[in-house]
CSV table of C-alpha atoms and ligand atoms in Angstrom, one decimal:
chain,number,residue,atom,x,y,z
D,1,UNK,CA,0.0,0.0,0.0
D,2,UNK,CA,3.0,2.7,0.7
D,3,UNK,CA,5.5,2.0,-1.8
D,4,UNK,CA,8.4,2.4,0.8
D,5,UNK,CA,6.8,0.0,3.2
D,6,UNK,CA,6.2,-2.6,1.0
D,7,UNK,CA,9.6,-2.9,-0.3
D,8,UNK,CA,10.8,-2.7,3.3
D,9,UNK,CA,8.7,-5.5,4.3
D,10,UNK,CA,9.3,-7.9,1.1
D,11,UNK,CA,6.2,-7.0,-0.9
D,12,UNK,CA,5.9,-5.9,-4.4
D,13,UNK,CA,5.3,-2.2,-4.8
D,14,UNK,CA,3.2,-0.2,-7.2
D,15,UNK,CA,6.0,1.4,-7.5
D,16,UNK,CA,9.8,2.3,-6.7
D,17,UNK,CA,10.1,4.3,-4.0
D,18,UNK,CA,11.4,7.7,-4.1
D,19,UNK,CA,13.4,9.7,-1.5
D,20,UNK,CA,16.0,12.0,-0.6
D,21,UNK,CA,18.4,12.4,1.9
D,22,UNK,CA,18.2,16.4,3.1
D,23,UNK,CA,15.5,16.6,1.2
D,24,UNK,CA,14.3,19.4,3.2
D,25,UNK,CA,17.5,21.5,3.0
D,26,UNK,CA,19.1,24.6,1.9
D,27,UNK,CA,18.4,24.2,-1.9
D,28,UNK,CA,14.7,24.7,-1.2
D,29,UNK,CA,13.9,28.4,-0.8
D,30,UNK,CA,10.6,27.7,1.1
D,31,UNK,CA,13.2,25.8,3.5
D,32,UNK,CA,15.6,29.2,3.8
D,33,UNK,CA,12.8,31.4,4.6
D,34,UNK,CA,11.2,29.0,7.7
D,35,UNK,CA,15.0,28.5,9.0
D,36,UNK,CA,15.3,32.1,9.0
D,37,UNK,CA,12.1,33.0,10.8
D,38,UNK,CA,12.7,30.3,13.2
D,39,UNK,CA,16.4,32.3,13.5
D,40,UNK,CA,18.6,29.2,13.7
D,41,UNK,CA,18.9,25.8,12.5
D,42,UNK,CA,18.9,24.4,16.0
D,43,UNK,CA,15.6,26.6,17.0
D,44,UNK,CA,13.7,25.3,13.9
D,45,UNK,CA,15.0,21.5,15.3
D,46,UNK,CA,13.7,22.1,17.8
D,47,UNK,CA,9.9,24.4,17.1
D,48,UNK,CA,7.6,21.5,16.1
D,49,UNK,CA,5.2,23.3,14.1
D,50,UNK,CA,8.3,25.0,12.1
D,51,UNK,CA,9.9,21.2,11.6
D,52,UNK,CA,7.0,19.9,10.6
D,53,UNK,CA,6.3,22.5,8.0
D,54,UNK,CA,9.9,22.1,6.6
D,55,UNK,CA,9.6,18.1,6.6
D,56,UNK,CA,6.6,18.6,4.7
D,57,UNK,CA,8.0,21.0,2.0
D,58,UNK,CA,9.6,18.6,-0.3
D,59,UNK,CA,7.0,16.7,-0.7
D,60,UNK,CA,4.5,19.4,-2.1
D,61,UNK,CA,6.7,19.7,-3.9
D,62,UNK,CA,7.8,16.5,-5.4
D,63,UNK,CA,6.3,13.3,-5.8
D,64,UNK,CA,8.3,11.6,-3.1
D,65,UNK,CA,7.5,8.4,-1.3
D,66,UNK,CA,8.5,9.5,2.0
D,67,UNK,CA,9.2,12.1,4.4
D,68,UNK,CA,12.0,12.2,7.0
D,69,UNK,CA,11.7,14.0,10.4
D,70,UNK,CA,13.5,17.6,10.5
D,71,UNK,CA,16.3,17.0,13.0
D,72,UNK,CA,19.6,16.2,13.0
D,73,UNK,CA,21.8,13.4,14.7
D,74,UNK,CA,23.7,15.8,16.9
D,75,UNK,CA,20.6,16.1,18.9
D,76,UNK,CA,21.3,13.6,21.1
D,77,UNK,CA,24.8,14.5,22.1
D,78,UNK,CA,23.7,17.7,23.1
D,79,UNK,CA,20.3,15.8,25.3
D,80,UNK,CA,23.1,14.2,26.6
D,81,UNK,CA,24.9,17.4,27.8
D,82,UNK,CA,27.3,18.4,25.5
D,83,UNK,CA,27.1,22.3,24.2
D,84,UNK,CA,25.9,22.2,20.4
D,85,UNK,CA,26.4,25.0,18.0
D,86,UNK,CA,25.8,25.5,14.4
D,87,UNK,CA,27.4,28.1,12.7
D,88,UNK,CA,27.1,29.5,9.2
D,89,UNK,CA,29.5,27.8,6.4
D,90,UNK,CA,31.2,25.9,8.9
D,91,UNK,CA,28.9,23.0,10.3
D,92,UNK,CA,28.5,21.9,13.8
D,93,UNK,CA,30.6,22.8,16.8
D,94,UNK,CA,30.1,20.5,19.4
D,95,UNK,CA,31.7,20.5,23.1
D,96,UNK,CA,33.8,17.4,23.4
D,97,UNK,CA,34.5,14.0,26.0
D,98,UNK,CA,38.3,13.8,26.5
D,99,UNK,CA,38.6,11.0,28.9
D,100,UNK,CA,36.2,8.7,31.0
D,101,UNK,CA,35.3,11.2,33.7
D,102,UNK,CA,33.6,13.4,31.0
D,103,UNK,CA,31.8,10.4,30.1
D,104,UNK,CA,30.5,9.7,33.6
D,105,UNK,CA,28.9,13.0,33.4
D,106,UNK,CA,26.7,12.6,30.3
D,107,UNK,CA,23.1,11.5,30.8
D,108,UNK,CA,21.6,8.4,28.6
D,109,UNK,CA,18.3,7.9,30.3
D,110,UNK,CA,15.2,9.9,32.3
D,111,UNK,CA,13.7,12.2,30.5
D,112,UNK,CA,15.3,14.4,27.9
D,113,UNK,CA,13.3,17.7,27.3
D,114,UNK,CA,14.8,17.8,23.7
D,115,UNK,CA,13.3,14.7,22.3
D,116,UNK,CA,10.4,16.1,23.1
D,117,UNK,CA,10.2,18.7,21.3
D,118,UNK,CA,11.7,16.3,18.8
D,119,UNK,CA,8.7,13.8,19.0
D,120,UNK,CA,6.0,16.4,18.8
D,121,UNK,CA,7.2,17.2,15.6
D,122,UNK,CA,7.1,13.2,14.3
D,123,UNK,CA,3.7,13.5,16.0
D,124,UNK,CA,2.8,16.8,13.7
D,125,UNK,CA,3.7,15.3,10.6
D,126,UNK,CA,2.6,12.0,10.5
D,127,UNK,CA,-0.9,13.9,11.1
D,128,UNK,CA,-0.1,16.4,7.9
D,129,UNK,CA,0.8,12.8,5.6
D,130,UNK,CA,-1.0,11.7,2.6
D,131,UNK,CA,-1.6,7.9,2.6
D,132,UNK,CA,0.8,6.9,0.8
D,133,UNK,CA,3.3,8.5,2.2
D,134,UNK,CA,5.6,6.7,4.8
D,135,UNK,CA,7.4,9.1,7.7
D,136,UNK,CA,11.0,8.0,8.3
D,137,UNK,CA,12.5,8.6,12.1
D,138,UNK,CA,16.4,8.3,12.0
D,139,UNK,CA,19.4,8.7,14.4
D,140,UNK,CA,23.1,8.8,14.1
D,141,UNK,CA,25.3,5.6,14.5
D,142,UNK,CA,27.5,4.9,17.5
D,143,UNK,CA,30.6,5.7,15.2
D,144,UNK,CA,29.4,8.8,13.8
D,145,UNK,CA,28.1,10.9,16.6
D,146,UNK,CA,31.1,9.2,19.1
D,147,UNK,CA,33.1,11.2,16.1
D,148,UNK,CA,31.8,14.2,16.6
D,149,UNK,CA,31.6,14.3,19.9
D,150,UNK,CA,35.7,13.6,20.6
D,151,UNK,CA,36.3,15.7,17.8
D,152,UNK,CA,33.9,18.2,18.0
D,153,UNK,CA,33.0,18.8,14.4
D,154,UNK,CA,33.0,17.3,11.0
D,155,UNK,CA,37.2,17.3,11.0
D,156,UNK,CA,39.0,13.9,9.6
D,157,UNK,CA,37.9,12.0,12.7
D,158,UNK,CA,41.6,10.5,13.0
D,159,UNK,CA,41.9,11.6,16.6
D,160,UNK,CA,38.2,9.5,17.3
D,161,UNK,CA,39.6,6.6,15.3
D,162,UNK,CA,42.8,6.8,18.0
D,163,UNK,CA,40.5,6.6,20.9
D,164,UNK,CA,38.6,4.4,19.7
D,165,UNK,CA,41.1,1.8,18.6
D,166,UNK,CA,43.5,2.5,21.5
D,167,UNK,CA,41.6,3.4,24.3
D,168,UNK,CA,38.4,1.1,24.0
D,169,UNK,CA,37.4,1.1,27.7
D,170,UNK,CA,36.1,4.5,27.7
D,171,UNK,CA,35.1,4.6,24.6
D,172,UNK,CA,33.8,1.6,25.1
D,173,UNK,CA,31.5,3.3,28.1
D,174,UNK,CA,31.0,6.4,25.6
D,175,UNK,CA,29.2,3.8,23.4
D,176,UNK,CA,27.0,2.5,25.7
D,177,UNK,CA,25.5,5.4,26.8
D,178,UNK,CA,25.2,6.8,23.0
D,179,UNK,CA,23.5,3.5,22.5
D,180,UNK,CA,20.9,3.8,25.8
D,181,UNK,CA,20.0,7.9,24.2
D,182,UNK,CA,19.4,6.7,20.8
D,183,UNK,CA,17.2,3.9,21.8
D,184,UNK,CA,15.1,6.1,23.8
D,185,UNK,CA,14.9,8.7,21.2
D,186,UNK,CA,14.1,6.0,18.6
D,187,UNK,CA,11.4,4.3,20.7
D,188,UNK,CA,9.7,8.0,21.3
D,189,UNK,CA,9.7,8.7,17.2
D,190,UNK,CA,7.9,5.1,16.9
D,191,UNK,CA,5.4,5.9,19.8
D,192,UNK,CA,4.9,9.4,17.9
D,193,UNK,CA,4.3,7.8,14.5
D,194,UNK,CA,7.3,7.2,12.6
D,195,UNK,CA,6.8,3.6,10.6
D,196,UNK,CA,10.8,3.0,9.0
D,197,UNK,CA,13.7,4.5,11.1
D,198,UNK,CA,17.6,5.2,9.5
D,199,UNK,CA,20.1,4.7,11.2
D,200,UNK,CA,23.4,7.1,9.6
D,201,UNK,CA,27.0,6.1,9.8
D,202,UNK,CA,27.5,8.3,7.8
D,203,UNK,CA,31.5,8.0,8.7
D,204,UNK,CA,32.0,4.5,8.4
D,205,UNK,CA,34.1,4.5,5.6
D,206,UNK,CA,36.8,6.1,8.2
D,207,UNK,CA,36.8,2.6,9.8
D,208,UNK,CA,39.7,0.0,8.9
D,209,UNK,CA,37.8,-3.5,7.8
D,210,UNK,CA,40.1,-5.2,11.1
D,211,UNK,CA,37.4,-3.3,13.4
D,212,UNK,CA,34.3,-2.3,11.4
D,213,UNK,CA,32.5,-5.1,13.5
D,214,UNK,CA,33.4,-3.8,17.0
D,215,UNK,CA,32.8,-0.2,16.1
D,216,UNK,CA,30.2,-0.1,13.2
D,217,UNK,CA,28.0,-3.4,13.1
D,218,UNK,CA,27.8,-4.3,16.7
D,219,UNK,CA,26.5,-1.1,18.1
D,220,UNK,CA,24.1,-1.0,15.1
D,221,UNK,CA,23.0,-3.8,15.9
D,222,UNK,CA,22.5,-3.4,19.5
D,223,UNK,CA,20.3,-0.5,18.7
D,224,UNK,CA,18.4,-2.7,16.0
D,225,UNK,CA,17.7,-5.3,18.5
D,226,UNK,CA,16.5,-3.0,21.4
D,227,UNK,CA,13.9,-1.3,19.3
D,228,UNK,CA,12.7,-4.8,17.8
D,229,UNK,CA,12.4,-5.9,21.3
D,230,UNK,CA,9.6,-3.2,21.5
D,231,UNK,CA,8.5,-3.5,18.0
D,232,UNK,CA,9.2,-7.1,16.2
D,233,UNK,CA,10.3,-6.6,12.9
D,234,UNK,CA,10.6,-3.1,12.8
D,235,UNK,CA,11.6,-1.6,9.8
D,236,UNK,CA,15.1,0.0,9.8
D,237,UNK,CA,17.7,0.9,7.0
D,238,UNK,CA,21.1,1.2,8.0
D,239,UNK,CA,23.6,3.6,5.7
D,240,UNK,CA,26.8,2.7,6.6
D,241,UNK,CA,28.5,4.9,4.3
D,242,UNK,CA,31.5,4.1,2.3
D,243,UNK,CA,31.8,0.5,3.3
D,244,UNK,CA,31.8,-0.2,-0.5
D,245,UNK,CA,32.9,-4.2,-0.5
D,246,UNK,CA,31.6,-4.7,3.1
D,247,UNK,CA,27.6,-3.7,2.4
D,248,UNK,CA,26.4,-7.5,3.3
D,249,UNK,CA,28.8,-7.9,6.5
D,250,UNK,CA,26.9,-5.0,7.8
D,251,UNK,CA,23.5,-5.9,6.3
D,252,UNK,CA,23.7,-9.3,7.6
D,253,UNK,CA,25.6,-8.3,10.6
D,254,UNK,CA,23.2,-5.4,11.8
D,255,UNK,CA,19.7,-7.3,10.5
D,256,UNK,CA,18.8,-4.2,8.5
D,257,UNK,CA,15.3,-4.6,6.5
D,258,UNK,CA,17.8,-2.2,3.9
D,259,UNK,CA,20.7,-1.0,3.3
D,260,UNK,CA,22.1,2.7,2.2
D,261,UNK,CA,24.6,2.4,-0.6
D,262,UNK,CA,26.9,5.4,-1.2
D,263,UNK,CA,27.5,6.7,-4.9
D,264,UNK,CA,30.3,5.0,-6.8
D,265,UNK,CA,29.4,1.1,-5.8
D,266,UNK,CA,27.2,-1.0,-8.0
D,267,UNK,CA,23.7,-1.6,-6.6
D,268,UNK,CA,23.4,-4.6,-9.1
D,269,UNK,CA,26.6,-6.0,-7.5
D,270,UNK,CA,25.3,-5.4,-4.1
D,271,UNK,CA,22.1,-6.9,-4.3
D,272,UNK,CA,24.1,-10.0,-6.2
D,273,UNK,CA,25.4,-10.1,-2.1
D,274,UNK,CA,22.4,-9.8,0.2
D,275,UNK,CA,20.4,-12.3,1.8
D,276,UNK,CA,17.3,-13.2,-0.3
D,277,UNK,CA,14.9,-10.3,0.4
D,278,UNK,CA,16.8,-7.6,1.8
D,279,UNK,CA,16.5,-4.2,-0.3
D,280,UNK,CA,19.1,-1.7,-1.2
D,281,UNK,CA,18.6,2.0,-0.8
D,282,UNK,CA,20.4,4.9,-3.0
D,283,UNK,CA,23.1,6.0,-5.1
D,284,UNK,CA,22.9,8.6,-7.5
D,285,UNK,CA,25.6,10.6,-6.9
D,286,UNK,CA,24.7,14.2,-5.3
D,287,UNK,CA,26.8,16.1,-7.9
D,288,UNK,CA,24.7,14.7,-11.0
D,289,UNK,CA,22.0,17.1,-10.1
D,290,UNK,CA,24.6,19.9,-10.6
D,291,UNK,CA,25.1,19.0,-14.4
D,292,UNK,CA,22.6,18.9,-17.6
D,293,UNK,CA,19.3,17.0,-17.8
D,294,UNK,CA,20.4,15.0,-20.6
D,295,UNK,CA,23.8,13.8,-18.0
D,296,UNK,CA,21.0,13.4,-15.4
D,297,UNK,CA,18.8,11.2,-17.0
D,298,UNK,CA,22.0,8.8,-18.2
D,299,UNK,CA,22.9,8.6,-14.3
D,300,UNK,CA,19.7,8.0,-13.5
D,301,UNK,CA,19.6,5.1,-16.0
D,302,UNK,CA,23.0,3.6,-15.2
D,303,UNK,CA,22.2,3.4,-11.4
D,304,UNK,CA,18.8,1.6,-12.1
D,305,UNK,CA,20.3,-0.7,-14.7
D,306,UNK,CA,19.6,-4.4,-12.9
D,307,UNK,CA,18.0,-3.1,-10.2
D,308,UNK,CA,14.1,-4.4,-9.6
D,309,UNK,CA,11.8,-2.0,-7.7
D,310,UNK,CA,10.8,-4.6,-5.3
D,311,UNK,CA,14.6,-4.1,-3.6
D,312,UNK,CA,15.3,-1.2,-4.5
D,313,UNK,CA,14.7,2.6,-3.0
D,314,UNK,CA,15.6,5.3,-4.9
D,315,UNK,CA,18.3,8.0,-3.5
D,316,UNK,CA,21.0,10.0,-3.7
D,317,UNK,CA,24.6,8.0,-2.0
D,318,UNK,CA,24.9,11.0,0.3
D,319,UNK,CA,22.7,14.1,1.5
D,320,UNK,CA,21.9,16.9,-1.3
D,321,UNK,CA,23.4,19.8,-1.7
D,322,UNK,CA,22.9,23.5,-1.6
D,323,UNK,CA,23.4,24.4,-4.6
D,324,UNK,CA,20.8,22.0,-6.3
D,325,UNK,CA,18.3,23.9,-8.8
D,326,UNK,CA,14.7,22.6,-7.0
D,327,UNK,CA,14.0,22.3,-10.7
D,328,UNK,CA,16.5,19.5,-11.4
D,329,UNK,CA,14.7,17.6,-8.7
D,330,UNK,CA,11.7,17.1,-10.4
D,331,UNK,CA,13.5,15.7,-13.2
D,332,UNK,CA,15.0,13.4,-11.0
D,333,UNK,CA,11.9,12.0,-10.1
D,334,UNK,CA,10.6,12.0,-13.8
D,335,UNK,CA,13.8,10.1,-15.0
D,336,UNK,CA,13.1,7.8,-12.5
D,337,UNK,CA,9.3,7.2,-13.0
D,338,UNK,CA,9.9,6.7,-17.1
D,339,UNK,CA,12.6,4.2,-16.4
D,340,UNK,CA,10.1,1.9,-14.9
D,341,UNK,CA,7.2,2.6,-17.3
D,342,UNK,CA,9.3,1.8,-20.2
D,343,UNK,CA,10.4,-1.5,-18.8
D,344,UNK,CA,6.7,-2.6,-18.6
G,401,LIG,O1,17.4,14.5,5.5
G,401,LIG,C1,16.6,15.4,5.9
G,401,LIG,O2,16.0,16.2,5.2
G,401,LIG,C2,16.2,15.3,7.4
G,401,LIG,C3,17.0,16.1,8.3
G,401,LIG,C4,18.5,15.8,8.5
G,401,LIG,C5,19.4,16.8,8.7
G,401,LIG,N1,20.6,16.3,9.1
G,401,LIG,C6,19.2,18.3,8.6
G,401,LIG,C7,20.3,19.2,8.4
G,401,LIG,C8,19.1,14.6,8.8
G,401,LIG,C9,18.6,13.2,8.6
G,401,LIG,C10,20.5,14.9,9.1
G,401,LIG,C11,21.5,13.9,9.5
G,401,LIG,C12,22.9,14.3,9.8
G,401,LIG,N2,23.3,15.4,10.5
G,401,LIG,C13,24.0,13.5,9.5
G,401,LIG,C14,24.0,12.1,8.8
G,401,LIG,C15,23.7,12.2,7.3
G,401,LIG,C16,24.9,12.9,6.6
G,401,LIG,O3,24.7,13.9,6.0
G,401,LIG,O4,26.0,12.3,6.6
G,401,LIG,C17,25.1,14.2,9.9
G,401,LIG,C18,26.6,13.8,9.8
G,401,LIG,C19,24.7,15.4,10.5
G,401,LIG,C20,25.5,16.4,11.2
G,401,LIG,C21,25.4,17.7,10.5
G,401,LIG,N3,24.3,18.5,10.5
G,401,LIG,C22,26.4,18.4,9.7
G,401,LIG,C23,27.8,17.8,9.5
G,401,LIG,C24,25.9,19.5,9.2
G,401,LIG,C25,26.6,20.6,8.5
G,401,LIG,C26,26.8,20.2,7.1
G,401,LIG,C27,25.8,20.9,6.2
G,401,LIG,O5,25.2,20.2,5.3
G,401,LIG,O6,25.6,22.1,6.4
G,401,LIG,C28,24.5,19.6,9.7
G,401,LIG,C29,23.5,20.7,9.4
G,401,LIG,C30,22.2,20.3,8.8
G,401,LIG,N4,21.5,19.2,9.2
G,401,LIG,C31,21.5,21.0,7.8
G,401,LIG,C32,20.3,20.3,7.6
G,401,LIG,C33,19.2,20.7,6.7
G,401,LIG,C34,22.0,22.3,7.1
G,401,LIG,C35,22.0,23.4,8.2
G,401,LIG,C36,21.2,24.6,7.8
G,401,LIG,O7,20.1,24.6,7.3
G,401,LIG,O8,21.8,25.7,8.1
């Protein structure tokens, strides 16, 4: 019945599913003017009737399959304690753990008055969403948000790597309590209304293949057990980004329902890997919809080449960017739609 659903849940859908990551984002201008009345990025995070009109937006606009919640992953470090800034052209500034004492002082469970705000917003939209439409809840991996939080911004994550291959007590404890947050904050997006939850690692590819299973699978898959304890087969997609060879170790390692596939890796190839039914999500790359139409379209082709729509959910392999014409996105969507009509 939803598109996205069904291919999550190993049913044949009427037809592929269509999303984007940041699809409510800077390229829209609807999306600039909303962030600037709400004053901040963090302050329209966190006004519910402000997030939910931006998670809405793109899909007036476009014929998308799904919407995502209007949040970021960096919300739950700072529930957690730690100082979170975002400044203009430069990202996120987060205050940083140094040692285990700093991690005995962050919080993982009671109540957390950002999530919810955070919820009320899932609770918003999924009241504001056609039928059809599925709403996605999503968190940050273990990896990626204990990244930013030693590092304290989006640098090259070698001093987090250093920590967390030499000192893995405490960032062994730092993990466990990122792991207790995200749960909670996941369970409350289900409770609100969300039916498919993401989980980003969006870092992964920073992680030697000697320890992706201590530092990118297992904690992934301690938060994809806890919520199925709650909710049996829930469905979650897990983008483990930049993996490239090792997309079944962490799709059967993690039980994903999909997985993410950044651009540059065949989808044919890693569908050729996965267990029977398990779906793969993505991979146009971001900077095709900074070229022509006529470059689009062949992208759009080459990444659906081999690909069924019963596996497969259309993206982007990472978030989009600023400088995308709104324009090319509804050619996106058209490339994609004609592809499957002319293959019936
Ligand atoms: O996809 C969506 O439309 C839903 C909302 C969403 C945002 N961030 C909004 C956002 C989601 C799912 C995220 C996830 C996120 N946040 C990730 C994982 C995915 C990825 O991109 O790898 C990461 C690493 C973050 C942390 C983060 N937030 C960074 C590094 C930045 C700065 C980089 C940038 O694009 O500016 C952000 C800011 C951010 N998060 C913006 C948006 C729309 C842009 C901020 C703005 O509007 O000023």
């Amino acid at each position: 019945m939803k598109p996205l659903l069904d291919v999550l849940q190993s049913r044949i859908p009427e037809r592929r599913p269509i999303w984007v990551m940041r699809q409510a984002g800077r390229y829209l201008p609807e999306y600039r003017a909303v962030r600037d009345k709400a004053g901040s990025f963090l302050k329209l995070c966190y006004n519910p009737e402000l997030a939910c009109e931006v998670t809405l937006q793109p899909l007036r606009r476009y014929d998308f399959d799904a919407a995502i919640l209007f949040s970021d992953i960096l919300v739950v470090p700072q529930a957690m304690g730690l100082a979170l800034d975002f400044r203009e052209g430069e990202g996120p500034v987060l205050q940083t753990v140094h040692n285990s004492s700093d991690v005995d002082q962050l919080r993982s469970v009671g109540d957390f008055a950002e999530f919810s705000s955070v919820w009320q917003t899932v609770e918003l939209v999924k009241a504001g969403l056609a039928k059809k439409k599925t709403l996605i809840g999503f968190c940050g991996a273990p990896w990626t948000v204990a990244s930013y939080m030693i590092e304290g911004g989006s640098s090259n994550r070698k001093q987090a790597l250093a920590v967390a291959l030499e000192n893995p007590a405490w960032y062994g404890q730092l993990v466990e309590k990122i792991i207790a947050a995200s749960v909670l904050y996941l369970l409350g997006q289900i409770k609100a209304g969300a039916e498919v939850l993401q989980i980003f690692d969006s870092w992964a590819g920073d992680v030697p293949m000697a320890a992706q299973k201590r530092l990118v699978i297992d904690p992934i898959k301690r938060i994809v057990n806890a919520v199925r304890e709650v909710h049996a087969g829930f469905p979650i997609i897990v983008f483990a980004r930049g993996v490239n060879s090792q997309h079944s170790a962490v799709a059967v390692g993690t039980s994903a329902s999909a997985i993410g596939i950044e651009e540059d890796c065949s989808l044919a190839a890693v569908l050729a890997s996965l267990p029977d039914k398990m779906a793969v999500q993505g991979n146009l790359a971001p900077s095709a919809l900074l070229g022509s139409s006529d470059a689009l379209k062949v992208a759009v082709g080459a990444v659906l080449q081999g690909v069924p729509k019963a596996r497969h959910i259309f993206n982007l392999g990472h978030g989009i960017t600023p400088q995308v014409d709104p324009a090319m996105v509804a050619k996106l969507v058209d490339y994609v739609r004609a592809y499957d009509a002319e293959q019936l």
